[in-house]
Amino acid sequence: DAGVIQSPRHEVTEMGQEVTLRCKPISGHNSLFWYRQTMMRGLELLIYFNNNVPIDDSGMPEDRFSAKMPNASFSTLKIQPSEPRDSAVYFCASSTGLAGGSAKNIQYFGAGTRLSVL
Amino acid sequence: AQKITQTQPGMFVQEKEAVTLDCTYDTSDQSYGLFWYKQPSSGEMIFLIYQGSYDEQNATEGRYSLNFQKARKSANLVISASQLGDSAMYFCAMREGRSAGGYQKVTFGTGTKLQVIP
């Protein structure tokens, strides 16, 4: 079975440029999460979608960050304009998000996108 | 207060020996879930094992077992017969709480870097 697919794996861009990260969740999963990982702050939840609807975006750093989930099989995380402090590994994860919030909703992660903003 | 505490930033273990990675958690919920993930140097986050707060038996998955001590709020990962491929960062995580929509946020610890010595 295909896991969570993220693209690109690596992105190098210059400050001020727009960056778009892409994610295809596991088929049948209806919850999708975007995380950011840095040495200083560890793994941080940026935004959570359930059934394509953003439920919790309290972790989105600022207005330069936006995320969409137009359908059940695709999500994007956009940074515009990008800044050097956005350099990090960005992970997408998905889970079944069972109704009632079963504690066993295991999040399966993609391979991540390593973003470098110069 | 930290919800997930991993006090060992780094550990060494001899190949074929067993190793225990510590994790303590803080929650007032009765229903919660505990997870361990492995992150090798290649960067992906790999789900290893899950323990529910109501599970009476300690979880096991192959060479991985979770030493769950509910009263002490600890969920240590035990890796038996260590292999060179076990060298990686290991993250403990907890899912707790439940919103009206069934949303349960997962909180990750800061990780333990395990190095297996030949």
JSON list of C-alpha atoms in Angstrom, two decimals:
[
{"chain": "A", "resi": 1, "resn": "ASP", "atom": "CA", "xyz": [0.00, 0.00, 0.00]},
{"chain": "A", "resi": 2, "resn": "ALA", "atom": "CA", "xyz": [1.22, 3.50, -0.78]},
{"chain": "A", "resi": 3, "resn": "GLY", "atom": "CA", "xyz": [2.01, 5.59, 2.25]},
{"chain": "A", "resi": 4, "resn": "VAL", "atom": "CA", "xyz": [1.78, 9.34, 2.60]},
{"chain": "A", "resi": 5, "resn": "ILE", "atom": "CA", "xyz": [3.47, 10.93, -0.39]},
{"chain": "A", "resi": 6, "resn": "GLN", "atom": "CA", "xyz": [5.12, 14.32, -0.15]},
{"chain": "A", "resi": 7, "resn": "SER", "atom": "CA", "xyz": [6.74, 16.39, -2.83]},
{"chain": "A", "resi": 8, "resn": "PRO", "atom": "CA", "xyz": [9.26, 17.75, -3.36]},
{"chain": "A", "resi": 9, "resn": "ARG", "atom": "CA", "xyz": [11.68, 15.94, -1.05]},
{"chain": "A", "resi": 10, "resn": "HIS", "atom": "CA", "xyz": [14.05, 18.89, -1.10]},
{"chain": "A", "resi": 11, "resn": "GLU", "atom": "CA", "xyz": [13.41, 22.51, -1.91]},
{"chain": "A", "resi": 12, "resn": "VAL", "atom": "CA", "xyz": [15.96, 25.29, -2.04]},
{"chain": "A", "resi": 13, "resn": "THR", "atom": "CA", "xyz": [14.66, 28.76, -2.67]},
{"chain": "A", "resi": 14, "resn": "GLU", "atom": "CA", "xyz": [15.58, 32.36, -2.14]},
{"chain": "A", "resi": 15, "resn": "MET", "atom": "CA", "xyz": [14.09, 34.65, 0.42]},
{"chain": "A", "resi": 16, "resn": "GLY", "atom": "CA", "xyz": [10.90, 36.24, -0.80]},
{"chain": "A", "resi": 17, "resn": "GLN", "atom": "CA", "xyz": [9.94, 33.44, -3.16]},
{"chain": "A", "resi": 18, "resn": "GLU", "atom": "CA", "xyz": [6.73, 31.46, -2.90]},
{"chain": "A", "resi": 19, "resn": "VAL", "atom": "CA", "xyz": [7.07, 27.85, -1.83]},
{"chain": "A", "resi": 20, "resn": "THR", "atom": "CA", "xyz": [4.41, 25.17, -2.24]},
{"chain": "A", "resi": 21, "resn": "LEU", "atom": "CA", "xyz": [4.66, 21.81, -0.53]},
{"chain": "A", "resi": 22, "resn": "ARG", "atom": "CA", "xyz": [2.39, 18.98, -1.58]},
{"chain": "A", "resi": 23, "resn": "CYS", "atom": "CA", "xyz": [0.93, 15.98, 0.17]},
{"chain": "A", "resi": 24, "resn": "LYS", "atom": "CA", "xyz": [-1.13, 12.97, -0.84]},
{"chain": "A", "resi": 25, "resn": "PRO", "atom": "CA", "xyz": [-2.54, 11.19, 2.23]},
{"chain": "A", "resi": 26, "resn": "ILE", "atom": "CA", "xyz": [-3.13, 7.48, 2.53]},
{"chain": "A", "resi": 27, "resn": "SER", "atom": "CA", "xyz": [-6.29, 6.49, 0.70]},
{"chain": "A", "resi": 28, "resn": "GLY", "atom": "CA", "xyz": [-9.20, 6.21, 3.11]},
{"chain": "A", "resi": 29, "resn": "HIS", "atom": "CA", "xyz": [-7.67, 8.44, 5.75]},
{"chain": "A", "resi": 30, "resn": "ASN", "atom": "CA", "xyz": [-9.81, 11.46, 6.50]},
{"chain": "A", "resi": 31, "resn": "SER", "atom": "CA", "xyz": [-7.49, 13.36, 8.83]},
{"chain": "A", "resi": 32, "resn": "LEU", "atom": "CA", "xyz": [-4.43, 15.20, 7.58]},
{"chain": "A", "resi": 33, "resn": "PHE", "atom": "CA", "xyz": [-1.75, 17.02, 9.54]},
{"chain": "A", "resi": 34, "resn": "TRP", "atom": "CA", "xyz": [1.09, 19.34, 8.59]},
{"chain": "A", "resi": 35, "resn": "TYR", "atom": "CA", "xyz": [4.06, 19.49, 10.95]},
{"chain": "A", "resi": 36, "resn": "ARG", "atom": "CA", "xyz": [7.31, 21.44, 10.98]},
{"chain": "A", "resi": 37, "resn": "GLN", "atom": "CA", "xyz": [10.49, 20.06, 12.51]},
{"chain": "A", "resi": 38, "resn": "THR", "atom": "CA", "xyz": [13.46, 22.18, 13.55]},
{"chain": "A", "resi": 39, "resn": "MET", "atom": "CA", "xyz": [16.33, 21.58, 15.90]},
{"chain": "A", "resi": 40, "resn": "MET", "atom": "CA", "xyz": [15.25, 24.44, 18.14]},
{"chain": "A", "resi": 41, "resn": "ARG", "atom": "CA", "xyz": [11.51, 23.72, 18.39]},
{"chain": "A", "resi": 42, "resn": "GLY", "atom": "CA", "xyz": [11.24, 20.04, 17.63]},
{"chain": "A", "resi": 43, "resn": "LEU", "atom": "CA", "xyz": [8.10, 18.77, 15.92]},
{"chain": "A", "resi": 44, "resn": "GLU", "atom": "CA", "xyz": [5.29, 21.32, 15.81]},
{"chain": "A", "resi": 45, "resn": "LEU", "atom": "CA", "xyz": [1.77, 20.85, 14.51]},
{"chain": "A", "resi": 46, "resn": "LEU", "atom": "CA", "xyz": [0.94, 23.57, 12.00]},
{"chain": "A", "resi": 47, "resn": "ILE", "atom": "CA", "xyz": [-2.56, 22.64, 10.89]},
{"chain": "A", "resi": 48, "resn": "TYR", "atom": "CA", "xyz": [-5.02, 19.75, 11.05]},
{"chain": "A", "resi": 49, "resn": "PHE", "atom": "CA", "xyz": [-7.74, 18.91, 8.51]},
{"chain": "A", "resi": 50, "resn": "ASN", "atom": "CA", "xyz": [-10.63, 16.53, 9.04]},
{"chain": "A", "resi": 51, "resn": "ASN", "atom": "CA", "xyz": [-12.72, 15.56, 6.02]},
{"chain": "A", "resi": 52, "resn": "ASN", "atom": "CA", "xyz": [-10.93, 18.31, 4.04]},
{"chain": "A", "resi": 53, "resn": "VAL", "atom": "CA", "xyz": [-11.95, 21.01, 6.52]},
{"chain": "A", "resi": 54, "resn": "PRO", "atom": "CA", "xyz": [-9.32, 22.86, 8.59]},
{"chain": "A", "resi": 55, "resn": "ILE", "atom": "CA", "xyz": [-10.08, 22.14, 12.24]},
{"chain": "A", "resi": 56, "resn": "ASP", "atom": "CA", "xyz": [-7.07, 23.57, 14.05]},
{"chain": "A", "resi": 57, "resn": "ASP", "atom": "CA", "xyz": [-4.70, 26.08, 12.46]},
{"chain": "A", "resi": 58, "resn": "SER", "atom": "CA", "xyz": [-3.46, 27.58, 15.70]},
{"chain": "A", "resi": 59, "resn": "GLY", "atom": "CA", "xyz": [0.05, 26.36, 14.94]},
{"chain": "A", "resi": 60, "resn": "MET", "atom": "CA", "xyz": [0.37, 28.24, 11.66]},
{"chain": "A", "resi": 61, "resn": "PRO", "atom": "CA", "xyz": [3.16, 30.73, 12.41]},
{"chain": "A", "resi": 62, "resn": "GLU", "atom": "CA", "xyz": [1.79, 33.74, 10.59]},
{"chain": "A", "resi": 63, "resn": "ASP", "atom": "CA", "xyz": [-0.15, 34.93, 7.59]},
{"chain": "A", "resi": 64, "resn": "ARG", "atom": "CA", "xyz": [2.67, 33.99, 5.25]},
{"chain": "A", "resi": 65, "resn": "PHE", "atom": "CA", "xyz": [1.64, 30.38, 5.77]},
{"chain": "A", "resi": 66, "resn": "SER", "atom": "CA", "xyz": [-1.51, 28.94, 4.25]},
{"chain": "A", "resi": 67, "resn": "ALA", "atom": "CA", "xyz": [-2.80, 25.41, 3.73]},
{"chain": "A", "resi": 68, "resn": "LYS", "atom": "CA", "xyz": [-5.52, 23.95, 1.59]},
{"chain": "A", "resi": 69, "resn": "MET", "atom": "CA", "xyz": [-7.13, 20.59, 1.12]},
{"chain": "A", "resi": 70, "resn": "PRO", "atom": "CA", "xyz": [-9.29, 20.79, -2.01]},
{"chain": "A", "resi": 71, "resn": "ASN", "atom": "CA", "xyz": [-10.12, 17.08, -1.91]},
{"chain": "A", "resi": 72, "resn": "ALA", "atom": "CA", "xyz": [-9.52, 13.96, 0.13]},
{"chain": "A", "resi": 73, "resn": "SER", "atom": "CA", "xyz": [-6.38, 13.02, -1.76]},
{"chain": "A", "resi": 74, "resn": "PHE", "atom": "CA", "xyz": [-4.43, 16.24, -1.92]},
{"chain": "A", "resi": 75, "resn": "SER", "atom": "CA", "xyz": [-3.21, 19.03, 0.33]},
{"chain": "A", "resi": 76, "resn": "THR", "atom": "CA", "xyz": [-0.81, 21.92, -0.07]},
{"chain": "A", "resi": 77, "resn": "LEU", "atom": "CA", "xyz": [1.15, 24.06, 2.35]},
{"chain": "A", "resi": 78, "resn": "LYS", "atom": "CA", "xyz": [2.19, 27.40, 0.92]},
{"chain": "A", "resi": 79, "resn": "ILE", "atom": "CA", "xyz": [4.66, 29.93, 2.23]},
{"chain": "A", "resi": 80, "resn": "GLN", "atom": "CA", "xyz": [4.58, 33.36, 0.61]},
{"chain": "A", "resi": 81, "resn": "PRO", "atom": "CA", "xyz": [6.92, 35.14, 0.93]},
{"chain": "A", "resi": 82, "resn": "SER", "atom": "CA", "xyz": [9.45, 32.69, 2.31]},
{"chain": "A", "resi": 83, "resn": "GLU", "atom": "CA", "xyz": [12.08, 33.72, 4.85]},
{"chain": "A", "resi": 84, "resn": "PRO", "atom": "CA", "xyz": [15.31, 32.05, 6.01]},
{"chain": "A", "resi": 85, "resn": "ARG", "atom": "CA", "xyz": [13.71, 31.21, 9.37]},
{"chain": "A", "resi": 86, "resn": "ASP", "atom": "CA", "xyz": [11.22, 29.02, 7.53]},
{"chain": "A", "resi": 87, "resn": "SER", "atom": "CA", "xyz": [14.02, 26.57, 6.77]},
{"chain": "A", "resi": 88, "resn": "ALA", "atom": "CA", "xyz": [12.96, 23.26, 8.29]},
{"chain": "A", "resi": 89, "resn": "VAL", "atom": "CA", "xyz": [11.66, 19.81, 7.48]},
{"chain": "A", "resi": 90, "resn": "TYR", "atom": "CA", "xyz": [7.93, 19.85, 6.79]},
{"chain": "A", "resi": 91, "resn": "PHE", "atom": "CA", "xyz": [5.99, 16.66, 7.35]},
{"chain": "A", "resi": 92, "resn": "CYS", "atom": "CA", "xyz": [2.55, 15.67, 6.28]},
{"chain": "A", "resi": 93, "resn": "ALA", "atom": "CA", "xyz": [0.78, 12.90, 8.19]},
{"chain": "A", "resi": 94, "resn": "SER", "atom": "CA", "xyz": [-2.60, 11.23, 7.85]},
{"chain": "A", "resi": 95, "resn": "SER", "atom": "CA", "xyz": [-4.80, 9.06, 10.03]},
{"chain": "A", "resi": 96, "resn": "THR", "atom": "CA", "xyz": [-8.17, 7.43, 9.90]},
{"chain": "A", "resi": 97, "resn": "GLY", "atom": "CA", "xyz": [-9.66, 10.01, 12.26]},
{"chain": "A", "resi": 98, "resn": "LEU", "atom": "CA", "xyz": [-12.33, 7.63, 13.46]},
{"chain": "A", "resi": 99, "resn": "ALA", "atom": "CA", "xyz": [-15.53, 9.27, 14.56]},
{"chain": "A", "resi": 100, "resn": "GLY", "atom": "CA", "xyz": [-15.58, 9.65, 18.31]},
{"chain": "A", "resi": 101, "resn": "GLY", "atom": "CA", "xyz": [-11.86, 10.21, 18.45]},
{"chain": "A", "resi": 102, "resn": "SER", "atom": "CA", "xyz": [-10.49, 6.76, 19.11]},
{"chain": "A", "resi": 103, "resn": "ALA", "atom": "CA", "xyz": [-7.17, 7.19, 20.87]},
{"chain": "A", "resi": 104, "resn": "LYS", "atom": "CA", "xyz": [-5.57, 4.70, 18.50]},
{"chain": "A", "resi": 105, "resn": "ASN", "atom": "CA", "xyz": [-5.73, 7.02, 15.50]},
{"chain": "A", "resi": 106, "resn": "ILE", "atom": "CA", "xyz": [-2.18, 6.38, 14.40]},
{"chain": "A", "resi": 107, "resn": "GLN", "atom": "CA", "xyz": [-0.64, 9.14, 12.34]},
{"chain": "A", "resi": 108, "resn": "TYR", "atom": "CA", "xyz": [1.41, 7.90, 9.41]},
{"chain": "A", "resi": 109, "resn": "PHE", "atom": "CA", "xyz": [4.02, 10.33, 8.18]},
{"chain": "A", "resi": 110, "resn": "GLY", "atom": "CA", "xyz": [5.35, 11.12, 4.76]},
{"chain": "A", "resi": 111, "resn": "ALA", "atom": "CA", "xyz": [9.08, 11.28, 4.10]},
{"chain": "A", "resi": 112, "resn": "GLY", "atom": "CA", "xyz": [9.10, 15.03, 4.62]},
{"chain": "A", "resi": 113, "resn": "THR", "atom": "CA", "xyz": [10.20, 18.02, 2.57]},
{"chain": "A", "resi": 114, "resn": "ARG", "atom": "CA", "xyz": [13.48, 19.60, 3.57]},
{"chain": "A", "resi": 115, "resn": "LEU", "atom": "CA", "xyz": [13.13, 23.31, 2.86]},
{"chain": "A", "resi": 116, "resn": "SER", "atom": "CA", "xyz": [16.09, 25.66, 2.70]},
{"chain": "A", "resi": 117, "resn": "VAL", "atom": "CA", "xyz": [15.43, 29.35, 2.26]},
{"chain": "A", "resi": 118, "resn": "LEU", "atom": "CA", "xyz": [18.58, 31.28, 1.39]},
{"chain": "B", "resi": 1, "resn": "ALA", "atom": "CA", "xyz": [4.70, 21.82, 32.06]},
{"chain": "B", "resi": 2, "resn": "GLN", "atom": "CA", "xyz": [5.96, 19.46, 29.40]},
{"chain": "B", "resi": 3, "resn": "LYS", "atom": "CA", "xyz": [3.37, 16.91, 28.39]},
{"chain": "B", "resi": 4, "resn": "ILE", "atom": "CA", "xyz": [5.99, 14.47, 27.12]},
{"chain": "B", "resi": 5, "resn": "THR", "atom": "CA", "xyz": [9.44, 14.27, 28.67]},
{"chain": "B", "resi": 6, "resn": "GLN", "atom": "CA", "xyz": [12.32, 12.32, 27.23]},
{"chain": "B", "resi": 7, "resn": "THR", "atom": "CA", "xyz": [15.26, 12.86, 29.56]},
{"chain": "B", "resi": 8, "resn": "GLN", "atom": "CA", "xyz": [17.90, 11.04, 27.54]},
{"chain": "B", "resi": 9, "resn": "PRO", "atom": "CA", "xyz": [19.16, 13.21, 24.66]},
{"chain": "B", "resi": 10, "resn": "GLY", "atom": "CA", "xyz": [21.49, 10.44, 23.54]},
{"chain": "B", "resi": 11, "resn": "MET", "atom": "CA", "xyz": [22.23, 6.82, 24.31]},
{"chain": "B", "resi": 12, "resn": "PHE", "atom": "CA", "xyz": [24.65, 4.15, 23.23]},
{"chain": "B", "resi": 13, "resn": "VAL", "atom": "CA", "xyz": [23.98, 0.42, 23.17]},
{"chain": "B", "resi": 14, "resn": "GLN", "atom": "CA", "xyz": [26.08, -2.53, 22.12]},
{"chain": "B", "resi": 15, "resn": "GLU", "atom": "CA", "xyz": [24.79, -4.52, 19.19]},
{"chain": "B", "resi": 16, "resn": "LYS", "atom": "CA", "xyz": [22.59, -7.47, 20.27]},
{"chain": "B", "resi": 17, "resn": "GLU", "atom": "CA", "xyz": [21.97, -5.92, 23.68]},
{"chain": "B", "resi": 18, "resn": "ALA", "atom": "CA", "xyz": [18.62, -4.61, 24.90]},
{"chain": "B", "resi": 19, "resn": "VAL", "atom": "CA", "xyz": [18.05, -0.89, 25.51]},
{"chain": "B", "resi": 20, "resn": "THR", "atom": "CA", "xyz": [15.34, 1.11, 27.25]},
{"chain": "B", "resi": 21, "resn": "LEU", "atom": "CA", "xyz": [14.39, 4.60, 26.13]},
{"chain": "B", "resi": 22, "resn": "ASP", "atom": "CA", "xyz": [12.58, 6.60, 28.77]},
{"chain": "B", "resi": 23, "resn": "CYS", "atom": "CA", "xyz": [9.37, 8.56, 28.35]},
{"chain": "B", "resi": 24, "resn": "THR", "atom": "CA", "xyz": [7.19, 10.17, 30.99]},
{"chain": "B", "resi": 25, "resn": "TYR", "atom": "CA", "xyz": [3.96, 11.98, 30.29]},
{"chain": "B", "resi": 26, "resn": "ASP", "atom": "CA", "xyz": [1.60, 14.36, 31.98]},
{"chain": "B", "resi": 27, "resn": "THR", "atom": "CA", "xyz": [-2.15, 14.29, 31.51]},
{"chain": "B", "resi": 28, "resn": "SER", "atom": "CA", "xyz": [-5.31, 14.50, 33.55]},
{"chain": "B", "resi": 29, "resn": "ASP", "atom": "CA", "xyz": [-7.33, 12.58, 30.98]},
{"chain": "B", "resi": 30, "resn": "GLN", "atom": "CA", "xyz": [-8.39, 9.02, 31.65]},
{"chain": "B", "resi": 31, "resn": "SER", "atom": "CA", "xyz": [-8.40, 8.09, 27.97]},
{"chain": "B", "resi": 32, "resn": "TYR", "atom": "CA", "xyz": [-5.21, 8.71, 26.06]},
{"chain": "B", "resi": 33, "resn": "GLY", "atom": "CA", "xyz": [-2.81, 6.98, 23.73]},
{"chain": "B", "resi": 34, "resn": "LEU", "atom": "CA", "xyz": [0.96, 6.72, 23.71]},
{"chain": "B", "resi": 35, "resn": "PHE", "atom": "CA", "xyz": [3.09, 6.22, 20.62]},
{"chain": "B", "resi": 36, "resn": "TRP", "atom": "CA", "xyz": [6.70, 5.73, 19.69]},
{"chain": "B", "resi": 37, "resn": "TYR", "atom": "CA", "xyz": [8.18, 6.81, 16.38]},
{"chain": "B", "resi": 38, "resn": "LYS", "atom": "CA", "xyz": [11.60, 6.20, 14.87]},
{"chain": "B", "resi": 39, "resn": "GLN", "atom": "CA", "xyz": [13.39, 8.76, 12.75]},
{"chain": "B", "resi": 40, "resn": "PRO", "atom": "CA", "xyz": [16.51, 7.41, 11.02]},
{"chain": "B", "resi": 41, "resn": "SER", "atom": "CA", "xyz": [19.09, 9.70, 9.50]},
{"chain": "B", "resi": 42, "resn": "SER", "atom": "CA", "xyz": [17.19, 9.60, 6.22]},
{"chain": "B", "resi": 43, "resn": "GLY", "atom": "CA", "xyz": [14.54, 11.70, 7.93]},
{"chain": "B", "resi": 44, "resn": "GLU", "atom": "CA", "xyz": [11.26, 9.85, 7.68]},
{"chain": "B", "resi": 45, "resn": "MET", "atom": "CA", "xyz": [9.08, 9.31, 10.76]},
{"chain": "B", "resi": 46, "resn": "ILE", "atom": "CA", "xyz": [8.22, 5.65, 11.22]},
{"chain": "B", "resi": 47, "resn": "PHE", "atom": "CA", "xyz": [5.46, 4.50, 13.57]},
{"chain": "B", "resi": 48, "resn": "LEU", "atom": "CA", "xyz": [6.69, 1.74, 15.89]},
{"chain": "B", "resi": 49, "resn": "ILE", "atom": "CA", "xyz": [4.22, 0.94, 18.64]},
{"chain": "B", "resi": 50, "resn": "TYR", "atom": "CA", "xyz": [1.05, 2.11, 20.38]},
{"chain": "B", "resi": 51, "resn": "GLN", "atom": "CA", "xyz": [-0.27, 1.77, 23.94]},
{"chain": "B", "resi": 52, "resn": "GLY", "atom": "CA", "xyz": [-3.77, 2.77, 24.98]},
{"chain": "B", "resi": 53, "resn": "SER", "atom": "CA", "xyz": [-4.39, 4.01, 28.50]},
{"chain": "B", "resi": 54, "resn": "TYR", "atom": "CA", "xyz": [-6.94, 1.26, 29.10]},
{"chain": "B", "resi": 55, "resn": "ASP", "atom": "CA", "xyz": [-4.82, -1.52, 27.66]},
{"chain": "B", "resi": 56, "resn": "GLU", "atom": "CA", "xyz": [-4.01, -4.00, 30.40]},
{"chain": "B", "resi": 57, "resn": "GLN", "atom": "CA", "xyz": [-1.16, -5.66, 28.56]},
{"chain": "B", "resi": 58, "resn": "ASN", "atom": "CA", "xyz": [2.05, -3.94, 27.56]},
{"chain": "B", "resi": 59, "resn": "ALA", "atom": "CA", "xyz": [2.19, -3.48, 23.80]},
{"chain": "B", "resi": 60, "resn": "THR", "atom": "CA", "xyz": [4.69, -5.48, 21.79]},
{"chain": "B", "resi": 61, "resn": "GLU", "atom": "CA", "xyz": [5.67, -5.31, 18.12]},
{"chain": "B", "resi": 62, "resn": "GLY", "atom": "CA", "xyz": [8.48, -7.65, 17.19]},
{"chain": "B", "resi": 63, "resn": "ARG", "atom": "CA", "xyz": [11.63, -6.49, 18.97]},
{"chain": "B", "resi": 64, "resn": "TYR", "atom": "CA", "xyz": [9.84, -3.45, 20.35]},
{"chain": "B", "resi": 65, "resn": "SER", "atom": "CA", "xyz": [7.89, -3.47, 23.58]},
{"chain": "B", "resi": 66, "resn": "LEU", "atom": "CA", "xyz": [6.39, -0.69, 25.61]},
{"chain": "B", "resi": 67, "resn": "ASN", "atom": "CA", "xyz": [6.85, -0.79, 29.38]},
{"chain": "B", "resi": 68, "resn": "PHE", "atom": "CA", "xyz": [3.68, 1.00, 30.45]},
{"chain": "B", "resi": 69, "resn": "GLN", "atom": "CA", "xyz": [3.49, 2.05, 34.08]},
{"chain": "B", "resi": 70, "resn": "LYS", "atom": "CA", "xyz": [0.30, 4.03, 34.41]},
{"chain": "B", "resi": 71, "resn": "ALA", "atom": "CA", "xyz": [0.68, 5.09, 38.03]},
{"chain": "B", "resi": 72, "resn": "ARG", "atom": "CA", "xyz": [4.13, 6.45, 37.31]},
{"chain": "B", "resi": 73, "resn": "LYS", "atom": "CA", "xyz": [2.98, 7.94, 34.00]},
{"chain": "B", "resi": 74, "resn": "SER", "atom": "CA", "xyz": [5.80, 6.34, 32.13]},
{"chain": "B", "resi": 75, "resn": "ALA", "atom": "CA", "xyz": [5.85, 4.62, 28.75]},
{"chain": "B", "resi": 76, "resn": "ASN", "atom": "CA", "xyz": [9.36, 3.41, 28.13]},
{"chain": "B", "resi": 77, "resn": "LEU", "atom": "CA", "xyz": [10.34, 1.78, 24.85]},
{"chain": "B", "resi": 78, "resn": "VAL", "atom": "CA", "xyz": [12.37, -1.39, 25.09]},
{"chain": "B", "resi": 79, "resn": "ILE", "atom": "CA", "xyz": [14.30, -2.57, 22.05]},
{"chain": "B", "resi": 80, "resn": "SER", "atom": "CA", "xyz": [15.60, -6.09, 22.36]},
{"chain": "B", "resi": 81, "resn": "ALA", "atom": "CA", "xyz": [18.58, -7.50, 20.48]},
{"chain": "B", "resi": 82, "resn": "SER", "atom": "CA", "xyz": [19.69, -4.13, 19.10]},
{"chain": "B", "resi": 83, "resn": "GLN", "atom": "CA", "xyz": [20.77, -3.97, 15.48]},
{"chain": "B", "resi": 84, "resn": "LEU", "atom": "CA", "xyz": [22.90, -1.41, 13.70]},
{"chain": "B", "resi": 85, "resn": "GLY", "atom": "CA", "xyz": [19.80, -0.30, 11.81]},
{"chain": "B", "resi": 86, "resn": "ASP", "atom": "CA", "xyz": [18.21, 0.73, 15.09]},
{"chain": "B", "resi": 87, "resn": "SER", "atom": "CA", "xyz": [20.50, 3.76, 15.23]},
{"chain": "B", "resi": 88, "resn": "ALA", "atom": "CA", "xyz": [18.08, 6.67, 14.95]},
{"chain": "B", "resi": 89, "resn": "MET", "atom": "CA", "xyz": [16.14, 9.32, 16.84]},
{"chain": "B", "resi": 90, "resn": "TYR", "atom": "CA", "xyz": [13.20, 7.97, 18.80]},
{"chain": "B", "resi": 91, "resn": "PHE", "atom": "CA", "xyz": [10.20, 10.11, 19.67]},
{"chain": "B", "resi": 92, "resn": "CYS", "atom": "CA", "xyz": [7.56, 9.43, 22.29]},
{"chain": "B", "resi": 93, "resn": "ALA", "atom": "CA", "xyz": [4.15, 10.99, 21.67]},
{"chain": "B", "resi": 94, "resn": "MET", "atom": "CA", "xyz": [0.79, 11.21, 23.36]},
{"chain": "B", "resi": 95, "resn": "ARG", "atom": "CA", "xyz": [-2.75, 11.76, 22.18]},
{"chain": "B", "resi": 96, "resn": "GLU", "atom": "CA", "xyz": [-5.12, 13.16, 24.79]},
{"chain": "B", "resi": 97, "resn": "GLY", "atom": "CA", "xyz": [-8.24, 15.16, 25.11]},
{"chain": "B", "resi": 98, "resn": "ARG", "atom": "CA", "xyz": [-11.21, 15.23, 22.86]},
{"chain": "B", "resi": 99, "resn": "SER", "atom": "CA", "xyz": [-13.00, 18.18, 21.37]},
{"chain": "B", "resi": 100, "resn": "ALA", "atom": "CA", "xyz": [-16.65, 18.12, 20.37]},
{"chain": "B", "resi": 101, "resn": "GLY", "atom": "CA", "xyz": [-15.52, 17.11, 16.93]},
{"chain": "B", "resi": 102, "resn": "GLY", "atom": "CA", "xyz": [-13.49, 14.19, 18.23]},
{"chain": "B", "resi": 103, "resn": "TYR", "atom": "CA", "xyz": [-10.19, 15.93, 17.65]},
{"chain": "B", "resi": 104, "resn": "GLN", "atom": "CA", "xyz": [-7.29, 14.77, 19.75]},
{"chain": "B", "resi": 105, "resn": "LYS", "atom": "CA", "xyz": [-3.99, 16.56, 19.42]},
{"chain": "B", "resi": 106, "resn": "VAL", "atom": "CA", "xyz": [-0.77, 14.60, 19.48]},
{"chain": "B", "resi": 107, "resn": "THR", "atom": "CA", "xyz": [2.18, 16.02, 21.40]},
{"chain": "B", "resi": 108, "resn": "PHE", "atom": "CA", "xyz": [5.71, 14.82, 20.69]},
{"chain": "B", "resi": 109, "resn": "GLY", "atom": "CA", "xyz": [8.71, 14.66, 23.00]},
{"chain": "B", "resi": 110, "resn": "THR", "atom": "CA", "xyz": [12.11, 16.06, 22.12]},
{"chain": "B", "resi": 111, "resn": "GLY", "atom": "CA", "xyz": [13.51, 12.68, 21.18]},
{"chain": "B", "resi": 112, "resn": "THR", "atom": "CA", "xyz": [16.38, 10.39, 22.15]},
{"chain": "B", "resi": 113, "resn": "LYS", "atom": "CA", "xyz": [19.22, 9.69, 19.77]},
{"chain": "B", "resi": 114, "resn": "LEU", "atom": "CA", "xyz": [20.19, 6.05, 19.94]},
{"chain": "B", "resi": 115, "resn": "GLN", "atom": "CA", "xyz": [23.47, 4.82, 18.56]},
{"chain": "B", "resi": 116, "resn": "VAL", "atom": "CA", "xyz": [24.11, 1.10, 18.26]},
{"chain": "B", "resi": 117, "resn": "ILE", "atom": "CA", "xyz": [27.78, 0.16, 18.52]},
{"chain": "B", "resi": 118, "resn": "PRO", "atom": "CA", "xyz": [29.09, -2.87, 16.61]}
]
